[in-house]
Coordinates of C-alpha atoms in Angstrom, one line a residue:
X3 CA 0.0 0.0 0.0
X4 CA 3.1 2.1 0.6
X5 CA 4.7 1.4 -2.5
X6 CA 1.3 2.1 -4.3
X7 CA 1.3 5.6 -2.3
X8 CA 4.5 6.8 -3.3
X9 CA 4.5 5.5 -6.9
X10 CA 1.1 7.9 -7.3
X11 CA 2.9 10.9 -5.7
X12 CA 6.0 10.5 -8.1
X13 CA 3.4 10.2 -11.3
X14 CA 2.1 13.3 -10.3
X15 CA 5.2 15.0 -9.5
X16 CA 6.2 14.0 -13.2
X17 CA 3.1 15.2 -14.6
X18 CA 3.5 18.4 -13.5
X19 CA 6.9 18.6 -14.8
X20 CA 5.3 17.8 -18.2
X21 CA 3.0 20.4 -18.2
X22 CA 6.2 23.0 -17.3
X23 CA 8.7 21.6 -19.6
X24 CA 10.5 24.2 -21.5
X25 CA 11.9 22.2 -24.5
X26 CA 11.0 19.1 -26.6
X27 CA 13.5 16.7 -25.0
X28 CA 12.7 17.5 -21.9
X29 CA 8.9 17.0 -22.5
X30 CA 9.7 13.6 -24.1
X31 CA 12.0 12.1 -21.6
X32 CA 9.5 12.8 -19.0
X33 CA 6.9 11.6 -21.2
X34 CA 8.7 8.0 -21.2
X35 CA 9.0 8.2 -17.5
X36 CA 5.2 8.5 -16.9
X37 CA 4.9 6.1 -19.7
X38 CA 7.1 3.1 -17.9
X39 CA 4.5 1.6 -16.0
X40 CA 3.5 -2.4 -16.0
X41 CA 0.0 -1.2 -17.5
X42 CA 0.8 0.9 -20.1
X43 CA 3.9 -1.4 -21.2
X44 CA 1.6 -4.1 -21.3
X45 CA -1.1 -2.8 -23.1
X46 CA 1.3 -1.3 -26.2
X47 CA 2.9 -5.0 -26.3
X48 CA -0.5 -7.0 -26.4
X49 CA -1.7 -7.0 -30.1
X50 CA -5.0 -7.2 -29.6
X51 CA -7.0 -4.2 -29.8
X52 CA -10.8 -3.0 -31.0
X53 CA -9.5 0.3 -32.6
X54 CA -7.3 -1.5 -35.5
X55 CA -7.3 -4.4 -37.5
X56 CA -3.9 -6.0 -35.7
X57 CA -4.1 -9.5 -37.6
X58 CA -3.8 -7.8 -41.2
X59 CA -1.2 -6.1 -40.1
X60 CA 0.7 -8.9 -38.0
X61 CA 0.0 -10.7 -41.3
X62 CA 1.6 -8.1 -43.6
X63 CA 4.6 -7.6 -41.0
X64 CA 5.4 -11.4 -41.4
X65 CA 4.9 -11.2 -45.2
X66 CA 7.2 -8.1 -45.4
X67 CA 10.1 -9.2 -43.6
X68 CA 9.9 -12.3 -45.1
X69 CA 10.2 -11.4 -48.7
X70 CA 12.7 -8.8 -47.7
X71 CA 15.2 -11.4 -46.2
X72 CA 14.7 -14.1 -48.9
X73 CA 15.3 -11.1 -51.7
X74 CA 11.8 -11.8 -53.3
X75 CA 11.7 -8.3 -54.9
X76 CA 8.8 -8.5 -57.0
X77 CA 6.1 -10.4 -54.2
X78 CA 8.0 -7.5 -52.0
X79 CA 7.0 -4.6 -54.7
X80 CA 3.3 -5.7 -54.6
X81 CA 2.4 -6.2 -51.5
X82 CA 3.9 -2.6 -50.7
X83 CA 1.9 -1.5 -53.2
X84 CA -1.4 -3.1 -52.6
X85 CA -0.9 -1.8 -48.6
X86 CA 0.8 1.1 -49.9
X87 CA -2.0 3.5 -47.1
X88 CA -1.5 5.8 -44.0
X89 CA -4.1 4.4 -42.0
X90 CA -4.1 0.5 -43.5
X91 CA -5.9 -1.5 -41.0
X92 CA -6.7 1.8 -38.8
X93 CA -3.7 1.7 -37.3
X94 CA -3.3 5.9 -36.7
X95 CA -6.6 5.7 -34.8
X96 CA -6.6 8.4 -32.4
X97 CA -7.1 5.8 -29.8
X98 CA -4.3 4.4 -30.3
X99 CA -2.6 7.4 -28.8
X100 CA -4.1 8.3 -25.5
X101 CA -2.6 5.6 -23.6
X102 CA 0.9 6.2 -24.0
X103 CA 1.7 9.7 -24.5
X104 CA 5.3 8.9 -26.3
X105 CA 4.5 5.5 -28.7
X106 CA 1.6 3.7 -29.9
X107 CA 1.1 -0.2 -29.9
X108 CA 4.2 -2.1 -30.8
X109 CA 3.0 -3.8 -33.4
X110 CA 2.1 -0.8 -35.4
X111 CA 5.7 0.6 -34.7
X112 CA 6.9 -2.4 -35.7
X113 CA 5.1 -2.6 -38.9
X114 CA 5.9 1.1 -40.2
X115 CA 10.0 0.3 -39.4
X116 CA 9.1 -2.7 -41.7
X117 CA 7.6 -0.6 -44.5
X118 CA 10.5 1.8 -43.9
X119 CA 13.3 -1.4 -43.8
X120 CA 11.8 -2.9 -47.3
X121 CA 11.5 0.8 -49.2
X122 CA 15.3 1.0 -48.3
X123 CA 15.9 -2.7 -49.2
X124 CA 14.4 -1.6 -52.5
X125 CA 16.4 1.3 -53.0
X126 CA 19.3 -0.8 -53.0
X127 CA 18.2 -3.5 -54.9
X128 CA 20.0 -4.2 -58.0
X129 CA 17.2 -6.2 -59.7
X130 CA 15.7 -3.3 -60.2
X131 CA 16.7 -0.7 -63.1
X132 CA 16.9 3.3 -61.5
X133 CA 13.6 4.0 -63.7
X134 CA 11.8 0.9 -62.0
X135 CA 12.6 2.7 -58.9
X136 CA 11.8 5.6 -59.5
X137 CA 8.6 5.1 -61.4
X138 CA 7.6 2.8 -57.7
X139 CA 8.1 5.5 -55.5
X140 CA 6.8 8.2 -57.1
X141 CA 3.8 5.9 -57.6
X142 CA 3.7 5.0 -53.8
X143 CA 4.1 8.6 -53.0
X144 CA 0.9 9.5 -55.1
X145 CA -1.5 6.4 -53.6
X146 CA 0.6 7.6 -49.9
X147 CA -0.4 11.5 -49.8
X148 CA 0.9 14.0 -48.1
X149 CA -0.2 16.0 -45.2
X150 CA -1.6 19.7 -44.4
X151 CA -1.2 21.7 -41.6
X152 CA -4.3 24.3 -41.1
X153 CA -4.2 27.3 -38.7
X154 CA -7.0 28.6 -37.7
X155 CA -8.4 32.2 -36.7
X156 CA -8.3 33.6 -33.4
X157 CA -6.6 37.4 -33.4
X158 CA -3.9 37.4 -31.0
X159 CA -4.9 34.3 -29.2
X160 CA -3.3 33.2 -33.3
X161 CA 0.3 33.1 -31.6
X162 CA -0.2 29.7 -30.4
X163 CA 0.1 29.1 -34.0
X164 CA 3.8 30.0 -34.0
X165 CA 4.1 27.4 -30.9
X166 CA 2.9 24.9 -33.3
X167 CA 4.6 25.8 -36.5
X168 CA 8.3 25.8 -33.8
X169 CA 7.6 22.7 -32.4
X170 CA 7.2 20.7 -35.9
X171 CA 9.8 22.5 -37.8
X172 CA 12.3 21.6 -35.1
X173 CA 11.2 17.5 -35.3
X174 CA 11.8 18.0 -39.8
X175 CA 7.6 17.7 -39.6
X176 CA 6.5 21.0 -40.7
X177 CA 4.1 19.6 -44.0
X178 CA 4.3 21.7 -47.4
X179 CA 0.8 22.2 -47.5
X180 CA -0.5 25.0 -45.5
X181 CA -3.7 27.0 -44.7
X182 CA -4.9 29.3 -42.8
X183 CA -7.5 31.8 -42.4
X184 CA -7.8 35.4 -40.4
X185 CA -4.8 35.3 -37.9
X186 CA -3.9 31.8 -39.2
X187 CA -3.5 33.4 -42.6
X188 CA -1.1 35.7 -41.3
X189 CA 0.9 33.1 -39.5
X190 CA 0.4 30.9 -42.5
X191 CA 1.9 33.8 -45.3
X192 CA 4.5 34.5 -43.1
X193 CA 5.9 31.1 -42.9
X194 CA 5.3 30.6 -46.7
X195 CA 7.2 33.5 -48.1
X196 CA 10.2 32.6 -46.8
X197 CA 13.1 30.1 -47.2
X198 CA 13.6 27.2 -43.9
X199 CA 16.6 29.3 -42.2
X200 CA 14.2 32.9 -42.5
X201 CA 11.7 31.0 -41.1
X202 CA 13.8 29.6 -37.8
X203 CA 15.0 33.3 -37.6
X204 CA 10.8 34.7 -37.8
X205 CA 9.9 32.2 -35.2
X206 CA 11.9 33.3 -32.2
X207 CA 11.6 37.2 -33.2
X208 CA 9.0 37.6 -30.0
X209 CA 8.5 41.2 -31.3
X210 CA 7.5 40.2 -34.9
X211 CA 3.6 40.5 -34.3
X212 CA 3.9 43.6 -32.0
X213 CA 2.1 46.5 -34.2
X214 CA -0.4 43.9 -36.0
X215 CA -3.6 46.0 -34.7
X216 CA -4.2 49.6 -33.7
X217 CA -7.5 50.5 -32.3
X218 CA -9.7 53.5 -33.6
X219 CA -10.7 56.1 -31.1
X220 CA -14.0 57.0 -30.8
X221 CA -13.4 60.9 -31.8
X222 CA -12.0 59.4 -35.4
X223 CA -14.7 57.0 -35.7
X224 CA -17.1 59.6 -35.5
X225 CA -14.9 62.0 -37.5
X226 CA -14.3 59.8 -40.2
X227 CA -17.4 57.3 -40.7
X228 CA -17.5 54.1 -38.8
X229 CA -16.2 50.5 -40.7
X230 CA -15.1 48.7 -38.0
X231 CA -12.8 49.3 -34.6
X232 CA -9.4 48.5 -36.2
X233 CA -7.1 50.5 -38.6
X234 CA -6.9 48.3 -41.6
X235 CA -4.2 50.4 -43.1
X236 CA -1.9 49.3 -39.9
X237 CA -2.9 45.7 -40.5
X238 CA -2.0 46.5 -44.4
X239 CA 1.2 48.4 -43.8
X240 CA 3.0 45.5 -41.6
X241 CA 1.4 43.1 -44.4
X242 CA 3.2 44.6 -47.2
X243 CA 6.4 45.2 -44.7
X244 CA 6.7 41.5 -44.1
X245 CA 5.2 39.9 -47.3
X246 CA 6.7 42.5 -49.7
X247 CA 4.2 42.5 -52.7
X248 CA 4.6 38.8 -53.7
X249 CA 2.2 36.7 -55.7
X250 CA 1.0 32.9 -54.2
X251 CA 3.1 31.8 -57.6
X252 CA 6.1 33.9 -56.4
X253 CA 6.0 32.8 -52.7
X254 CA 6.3 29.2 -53.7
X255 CA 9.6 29.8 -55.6
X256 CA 10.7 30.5 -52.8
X257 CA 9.4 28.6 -50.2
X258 CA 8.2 25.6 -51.9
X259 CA 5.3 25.4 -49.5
X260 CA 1.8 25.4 -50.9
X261 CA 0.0 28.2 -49.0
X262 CA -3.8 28.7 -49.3
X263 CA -5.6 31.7 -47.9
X264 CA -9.0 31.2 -47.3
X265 CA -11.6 34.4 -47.8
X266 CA -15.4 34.7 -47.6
X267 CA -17.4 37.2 -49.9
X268 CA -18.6 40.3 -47.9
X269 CA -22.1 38.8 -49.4
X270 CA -22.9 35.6 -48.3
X271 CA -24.8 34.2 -51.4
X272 CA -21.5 33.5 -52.8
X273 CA -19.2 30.9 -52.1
X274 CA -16.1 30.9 -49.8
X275 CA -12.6 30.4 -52.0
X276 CA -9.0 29.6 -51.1
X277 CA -6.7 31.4 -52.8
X278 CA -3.6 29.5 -54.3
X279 CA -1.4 29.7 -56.6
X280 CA -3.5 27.6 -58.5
X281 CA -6.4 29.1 -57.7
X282 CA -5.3 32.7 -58.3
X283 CA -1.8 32.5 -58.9
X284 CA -1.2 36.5 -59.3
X285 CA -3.1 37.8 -56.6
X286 CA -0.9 39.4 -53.7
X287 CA 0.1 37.4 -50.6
X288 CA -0.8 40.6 -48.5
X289 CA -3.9 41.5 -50.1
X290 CA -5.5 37.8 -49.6
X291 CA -4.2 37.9 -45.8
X292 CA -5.9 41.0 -45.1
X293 CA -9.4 40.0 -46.9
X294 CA -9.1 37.2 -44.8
X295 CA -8.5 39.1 -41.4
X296 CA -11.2 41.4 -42.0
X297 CA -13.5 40.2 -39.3
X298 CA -16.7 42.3 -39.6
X299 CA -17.3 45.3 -37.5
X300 CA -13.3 45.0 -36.8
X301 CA -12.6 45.7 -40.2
X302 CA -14.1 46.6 -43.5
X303 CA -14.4 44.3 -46.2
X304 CA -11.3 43.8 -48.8
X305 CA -10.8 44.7 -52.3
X306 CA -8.2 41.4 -53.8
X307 CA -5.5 43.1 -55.7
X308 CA -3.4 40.8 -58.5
X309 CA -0.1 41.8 -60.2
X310 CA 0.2 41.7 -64.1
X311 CA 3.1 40.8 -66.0
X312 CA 4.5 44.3 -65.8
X313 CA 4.1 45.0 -62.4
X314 CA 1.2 47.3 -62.2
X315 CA -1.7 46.4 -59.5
X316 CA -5.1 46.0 -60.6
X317 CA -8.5 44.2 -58.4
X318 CA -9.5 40.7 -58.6
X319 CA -12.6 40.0 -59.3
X320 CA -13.4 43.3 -59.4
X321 CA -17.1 44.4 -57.5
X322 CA -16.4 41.7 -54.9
X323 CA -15.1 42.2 -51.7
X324 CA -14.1 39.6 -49.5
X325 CA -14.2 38.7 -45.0
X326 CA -12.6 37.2 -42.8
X327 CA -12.1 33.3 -44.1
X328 CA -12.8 31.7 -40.6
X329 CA -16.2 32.8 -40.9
X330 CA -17.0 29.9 -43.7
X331 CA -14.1 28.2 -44.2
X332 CA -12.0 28.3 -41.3
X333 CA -10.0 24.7 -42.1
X334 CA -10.9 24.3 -46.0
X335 CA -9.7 20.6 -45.7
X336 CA -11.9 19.5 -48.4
X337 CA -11.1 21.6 -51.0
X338 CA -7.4 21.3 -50.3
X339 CA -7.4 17.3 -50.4
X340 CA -8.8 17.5 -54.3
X341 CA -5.9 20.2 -55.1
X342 CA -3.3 18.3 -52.9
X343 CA -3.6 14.9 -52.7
X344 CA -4.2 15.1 -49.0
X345 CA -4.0 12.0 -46.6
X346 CA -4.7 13.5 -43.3
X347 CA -4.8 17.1 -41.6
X348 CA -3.3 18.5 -38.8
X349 CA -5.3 21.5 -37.3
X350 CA -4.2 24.0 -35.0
X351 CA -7.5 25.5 -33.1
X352 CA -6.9 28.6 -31.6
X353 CA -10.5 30.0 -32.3
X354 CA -11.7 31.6 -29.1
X355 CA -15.8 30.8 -29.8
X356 CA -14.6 27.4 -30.9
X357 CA -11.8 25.8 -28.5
X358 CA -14.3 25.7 -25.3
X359 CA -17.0 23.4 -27.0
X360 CA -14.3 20.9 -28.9
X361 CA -13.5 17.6 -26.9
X362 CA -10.5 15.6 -26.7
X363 CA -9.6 12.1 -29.1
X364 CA -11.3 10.2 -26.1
X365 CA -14.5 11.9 -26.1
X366 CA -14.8 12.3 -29.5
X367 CA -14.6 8.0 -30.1
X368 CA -16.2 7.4 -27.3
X369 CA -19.3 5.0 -28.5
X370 CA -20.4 3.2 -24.9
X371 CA -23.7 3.8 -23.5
X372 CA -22.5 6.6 -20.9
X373 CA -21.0 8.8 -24.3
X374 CA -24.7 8.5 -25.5
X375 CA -26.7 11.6 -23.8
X376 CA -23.9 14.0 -24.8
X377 CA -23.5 12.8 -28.3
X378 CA -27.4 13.6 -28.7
X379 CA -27.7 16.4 -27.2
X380 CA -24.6 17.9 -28.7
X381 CA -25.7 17.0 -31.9
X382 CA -29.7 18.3 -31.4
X383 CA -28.5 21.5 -30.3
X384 CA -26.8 22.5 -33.2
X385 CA -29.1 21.2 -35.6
X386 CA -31.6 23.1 -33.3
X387 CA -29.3 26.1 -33.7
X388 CA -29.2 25.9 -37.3
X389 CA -32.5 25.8 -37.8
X390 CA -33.5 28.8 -36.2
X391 CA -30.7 31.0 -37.8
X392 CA -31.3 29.5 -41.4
X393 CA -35.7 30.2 -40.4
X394 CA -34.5 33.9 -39.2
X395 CA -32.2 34.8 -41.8
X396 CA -35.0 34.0 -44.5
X397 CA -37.5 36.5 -43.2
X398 CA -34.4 39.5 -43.0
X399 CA -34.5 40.1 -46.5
X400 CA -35.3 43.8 -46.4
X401 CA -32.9 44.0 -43.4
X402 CA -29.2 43.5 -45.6
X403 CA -26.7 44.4 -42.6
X404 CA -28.8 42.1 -40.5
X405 CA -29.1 39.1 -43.1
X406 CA -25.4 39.6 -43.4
X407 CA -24.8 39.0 -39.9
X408 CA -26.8 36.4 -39.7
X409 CA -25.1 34.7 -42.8
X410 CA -21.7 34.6 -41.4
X411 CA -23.2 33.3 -38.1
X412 CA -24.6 30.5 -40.2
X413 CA -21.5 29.6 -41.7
X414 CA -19.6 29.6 -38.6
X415 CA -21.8 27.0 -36.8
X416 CA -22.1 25.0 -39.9
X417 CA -18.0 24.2 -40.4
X418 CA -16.1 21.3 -39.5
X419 CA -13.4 22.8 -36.9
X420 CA -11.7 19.4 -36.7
X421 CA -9.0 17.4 -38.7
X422 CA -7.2 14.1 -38.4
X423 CA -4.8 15.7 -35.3
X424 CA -5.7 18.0 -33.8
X425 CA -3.9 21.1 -31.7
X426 CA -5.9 22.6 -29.8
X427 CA -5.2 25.5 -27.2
X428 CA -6.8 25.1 -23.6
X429 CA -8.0 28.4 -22.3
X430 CA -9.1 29.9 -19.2
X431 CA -10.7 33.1 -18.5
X432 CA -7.5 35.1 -18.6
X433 CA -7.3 34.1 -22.3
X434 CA -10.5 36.3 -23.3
X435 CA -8.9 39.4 -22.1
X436 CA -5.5 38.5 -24.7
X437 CA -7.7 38.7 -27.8
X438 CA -7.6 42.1 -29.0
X439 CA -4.5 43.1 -27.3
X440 CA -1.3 43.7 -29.4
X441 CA 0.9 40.7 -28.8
X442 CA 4.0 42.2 -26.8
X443 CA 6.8 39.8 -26.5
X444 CA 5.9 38.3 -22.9
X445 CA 2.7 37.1 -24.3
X446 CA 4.0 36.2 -27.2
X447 CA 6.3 34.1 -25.3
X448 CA 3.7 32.6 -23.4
X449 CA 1.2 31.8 -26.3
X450 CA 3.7 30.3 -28.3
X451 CA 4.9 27.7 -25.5
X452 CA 1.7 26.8 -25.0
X453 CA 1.3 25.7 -29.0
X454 CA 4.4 24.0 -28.7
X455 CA 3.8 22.1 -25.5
X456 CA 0.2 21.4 -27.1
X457 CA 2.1 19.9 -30.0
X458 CA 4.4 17.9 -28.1
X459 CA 1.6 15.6 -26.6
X460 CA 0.7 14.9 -30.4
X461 CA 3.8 14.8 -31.6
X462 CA 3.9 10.4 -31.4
X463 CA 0.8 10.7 -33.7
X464 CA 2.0 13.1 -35.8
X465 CA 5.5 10.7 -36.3
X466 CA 3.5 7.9 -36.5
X467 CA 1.3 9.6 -39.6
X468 CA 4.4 10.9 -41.3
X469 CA 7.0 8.5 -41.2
X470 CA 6.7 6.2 -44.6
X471 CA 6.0 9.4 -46.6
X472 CA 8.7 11.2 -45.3
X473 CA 10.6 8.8 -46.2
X474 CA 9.2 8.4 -49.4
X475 CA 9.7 12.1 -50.3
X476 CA 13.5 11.6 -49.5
X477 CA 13.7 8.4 -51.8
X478 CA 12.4 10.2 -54.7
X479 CA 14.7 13.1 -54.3
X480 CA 17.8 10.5 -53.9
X481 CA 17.4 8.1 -56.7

């Protein structure tokens, strides 16, 4: 009873160290400390498990590592190929991690070192011609995917984003797919218009988002004309200081990175669009990041502006202008997975009027009897909710600013604000009175530990997800 006594104290001395560690190693070996006990060491080494199909891929391990050792290269190439998935068998199952906070079951770790062992087994192979190989992998990579990492709005509460983005740069993880919308657009441009060393240098300047908003006074509100509580030419002038005036086709010569911005029209009956450079390839980083952080009655709606050939500024779609993107398409993961090839998403959730109602991985999959009542009345309330704004909105025809209103509220309870991991901040009253305050560098600080700490208990799912097309992506570069 003693033993039992003191072995609870130490846990909980440990997982308080976890919650204050300051870097990623730090976090991790702590992690394995809380994660050496009998039951959890048990339960990653005993197969069996109702969240994954652990006899396929027992069955697929054996077959692997046999045709590997005995050189069978062709029966090797096709069953790669045929299994050639991210989530084969469910085996990236969120509930796979919430048991142990630094590995998964050892069977699926087992497996993906296999898949890893016979792609480099191949690469070697000198049955095979360098087209053959090439031709495979770049095949594999196609069926395989590749990941996106969305950032979502949230004003300054946004700087956990730059937590997140530290973090997975660090671990080689940061994905070349990115979106982001409102202050996730701004995080998302900034990242995307610069090379990898600019953007290690941008991530520890804590004074880089210091001037980002300037509040009106109420004499110059009157003076001028109220359309909205924020200076939009602040907003536009650090834009254009820190994004120059480059196209989406521009910033990816660059970077490399695929950035999408996503915008709403300022009237609803239109569609939401991300802007890309395949999408809009000459529009202005700066003027598609400030369309998108023009949350109404903050700021006015947007004008788009694209660059010709020779130089000269001229609107997009001219007659439209465009809001905040979080406001209908906050994480536009389907419309990125056609353009992309997408395989799973990683969103960081830093939305104020979002984060208190989203539940963790074991809520979520929860499916016993107890889970029941929530799951209903969660999901009756919004339809509920829905309902009555879609009835109201109908009848405020001859009311525009109010059907507008009314429009974006729509579209904001009728999003999907998850992905396939998900970072999500965890706020407490204090964090309220952050959002519309300029993000000195002690909050900075602060906010962005708090994304990276918040991606360092995903980070095992996030590995887990990413390691045969990482590896993938470097095959193709080296053969």
């Amino acid at each position: 009873m003693l033993e039992k006594f003191r072995k609870n104290i130490h846990l909980k001395q440990l997982t308080k160290q976890l919650a204050t560690a300051q870097t990623y190693d730090q976090w991790h070996r702590i992690a394995n400390l809380l994660d050496d006990t009998d039951e959890i060491i048990a339960w990653r080494y005993e197969d069996n498990s109702p969240y994954f199909d652990y006899q396929l891929i027992d069955y697929r391990l054996k077959r692997l590592k046999k045709y590997r050792h005995q050189a069978k290269t062709q029966d090797l190439l096709f069953i790669l190929q045929e299994g050639m998935s991210h989530d084969i068998g469910y085996i990236n199952h969120p509930l796979l991690f919430t048991v142990a906070q630094t590995s998964t079951k050892n069977l699926v770790e087992r497996y993906l070192d296999e898949i890893c062992e016979s792609l480099i087994y191949l690469k070697k192979c000198e049955d095979l011609t360098l087209m053959q190989k090439t031709e495979f992998f770049e095949r594999c990579y196609k069926t395989y995917g590749q990941p996106a990492l969305m950032f979502s709005g949230g004003a300054t509460l946004g700087l956990f984003h730059s937590g997140v983005c530290k973090a997975l740069l660090e671990q080689q993880l940061l994905p070349r797919v990115l979106s982001g919308a409102s202050a996730g657009a701004v995080m998302a441009s900034l990242i995307a218009t610069k090379d990898v060393q600019s953007i290690e240098n941008l991530l520890n300047q804590d004074t880089l988002l210091r001037d980002v908003f300037q509040f009106k006074s109420l004499k110059s509100m009157i003076k001028e004309g109220f359309d909205g509580f924020t200076d939009i030419d602040a907003l536009k002038s650090f834009l254009i200081k820190n994004l120059g005036h480059l196209t989406f086709e521009e910033a990816y010569q660059i970077s490399k990175l695929e950035l999408n911005i996503a915008v709403a029209p300022y009237n609803a009956t239109q569609l939401p669009k991300i802007l890309n450079r395949y999408t809009a390839p000459h529009v202005l980083v700066w003027s598609a990041v400030l369309a998108s952080c023009a949350v109404p009655m903050l700021f006015p709606a947007v004008e788009l502006i694209a660059k010709q050939q020779d130089g000269t500024h001229i609107p997009f779609m001219a007659n439209t202008r465009w809001v905040d993107g979080s406001m209908r398409s906050d994480l536009p993961q389907e419309k990125m997975v056609r353009l992309y090839n997408i395989n799973y998403t990683i969103a960081s959730q830093a939305n104020p009027h979002v984060v208190p109602f989203m539940q963790e991985d074991e809520d979520r999959f929860r499916h016993d009897l107890l889970s029941w009542p929530e799951r209903i009345a969660r999901r009756q309330s919004k339809i509920l909710a829905k309902g009555v704004m879609d009835f109201t909105r109908e009848r405020m025809d001859l009311l525009p600013p109010v059907r507008r209103l009314l429009d974006h509220g729509y579209g904001i309870m009728n999003q999907q604000y998850y992905g396939d991991i998900n970072i999500i901040g965890k706020y407490s009253l204090r964090h309220y009175s952050y959002l519309l305050k300029n993000p000195e560098p002690n909050l900075f600080k602060k906010l962005q530990k708090e994304g990276e700490r918040a991606t360092w208990a995903r980070m095992a799912m996030i590995k887990s997800h990413a390691k045969v097309g990482n590896l993938l992506q470097r095959l193709i570069s080296d053969v």
